[in-house]
């Protein structure tokens, strides 16, 4: 298997989650109510009242509506007929765009003039100037939230910028669904896109690293930049194509088609993984300060950081976003790796949950990280939302023992016994595999 993601230049990313329902404030349960906001929009759900706001549970999502934005609040039976009752979403099938829009409509998580999709971030001209000097180019491409310094064609730069904007939109929706506040970056997110892999390797040296042929892209927290290149120029691909330059035209055409399929898939997968980390770090999904030192980083579960971004590795489809859609590459890996092909003991599972060091042993723990977060999202979503909030409130540098990490996990998801582990393992092993949606096997 090609190791498409390596973190040799820095541990990935994180985001800063700040609890926005004040601790210690008791909420009064009002039952199922319908709230009309000052803009005329209605939100229906189970309502709890605090001194400053109403907490409305819509399906598995809890949203906060400040009392200053409430025009009326009425019991459901006074406002809607049985046919108008809002249906709960089906958690097992991947949320659709319209479904999420309906759930989030009018929730007031951010005032309209502060919607992160509408705000254009300023350009950090000094920082971008440094990037252009390092890359040896004056080419830049900008969108609302990103600037690409590129040596490739403008079209390639535009494609990756558009991809980042799509990931941005879905990360914003995801954080709203988690009921977590957004922290807007000061400037546009910065990334490199190189026309050739050799330029990419030169950059690795220029920023203090070592060239690594196995790295297909990375996000570097210390510079807050992402780095990518045209995958068709990756050395193994180039060598394979060059070896067939004298082959019959039909053979060359077939090989070139396989190379394009592989490059297109890896470009989407790797960029969405790395840009996901980049956005998570800048929007505040995990504590930003965890990269100050190793002790701070170790306070955040690595399986949660990696598993979260792997939820979004799959490009949006006709079903909506990648969120909730099966990641067939990770399913294929999980179900075919001998290490995972046998049922586990609770002790092995606990080790994976509590020890970040286990990720340094092998890249095969990535599919397990995806599998765990996907399972918790689909089957234990309220607990997962609670767990995100616990992690978000962690102070930088806070010492977290293995026993504390185990206790936090079990408080949110239940006791880790053989039945828990068997249920998880069975759920993932029974997911369908679709080889046709993956790149050519064992290529290049």
PDB file of C-alpha atoms in Angstrom, residues 11 13 26 44 68 81 91 94 105 131-132 142 159 173 177 183 189 221 237 269 273 294-296 320 331 341 343 404:
ATOM      1  CA  UNK A  11       1.967  16.334  13.941  1.00  0.00           C
ATOM      2  CA  UNK A  13      -3.552  19.770  13.357  1.00  0.00           C
ATOM      3  CA  UNK A  26     -28.993  25.056  35.298  1.00  0.00           C
ATOM      4  CA  UNK A  44     -38.863  23.243  16.531  1.00  0.00           C
ATOM      5  CA  UNK A  68     -32.635  38.626  22.483  1.00  0.00           C
ATOM      6  CA  UNK A  81     -50.518  19.790  12.870  1.00  0.00           C
ATOM      7  CA  UNK A  91     -28.216   8.726  11.047  1.00  0.00           C
ATOM      8  CA  UNK A  94     -24.891  10.045   5.396  1.00  0.00           C
ATOM      9  CA  UNK A 105     -31.931  26.910   9.403  1.00  0.00           C
ATOM     10  CA  UNK A 131       6.156  32.068   0.065  1.00  0.00           C
ATOM     11  CA  UNK A 132       6.771  33.449  -3.427  1.00  0.00           C
ATOM     12  CA  UNK A 142      -6.932  33.745  -4.263  1.00  0.00           C
ATOM     13  CA  UNK A 159      -8.956  23.477  -8.682  1.00  0.00           C
ATOM     14  CA  UNK A 173     -21.435  22.961   9.045  1.00  0.00           C
ATOM     15  CA  UNK A 177     -23.754  20.471  14.219  1.00  0.00           C
ATOM     16  CA  UNK A 183     -12.794  31.080  15.420  1.00  0.00           C
ATOM     17  CA  UNK A 189      -5.175  30.107   4.514  1.00  0.00           C
ATOM     18  CA  UNK A 221       1.416  23.606  11.859  1.00  0.00           C
ATOM     19  CA  UNK A 237       4.613   7.385 -11.825  1.00  0.00           C
ATOM     20  CA  UNK A 269      -7.861  12.030  -0.876  1.00  0.00           C
ATOM     21  CA  UNK A 273      -7.050  14.978   4.457  1.00  0.00           C
ATOM     22  CA  UNK A 294       4.766  17.398  22.865  1.00  0.00           C
ATOM     23  CA  UNK A 295       3.079  17.387  26.277  1.00  0.00           C
ATOM     24  CA  UNK A 296       0.304  19.619  24.964  1.00  0.00           C
ATOM     25  CA  UNK A 320     -24.443  15.475  -0.133  1.00  0.00           C
ATOM     26  CA  UNK A 331     -13.051   0.140   4.671  1.00  0.00           C
ATOM     27  CA  UNK A 341      -9.136  -9.381  10.532  1.00  0.00           C
ATOM     28  CA  UNK A 343     -11.618  -9.850  16.829  1.00  0.00           C
ATOM     29  CA  UNK A 404      -8.294   9.617  32.747  1.00  0.00           C
TER      30      UNK A 404
END
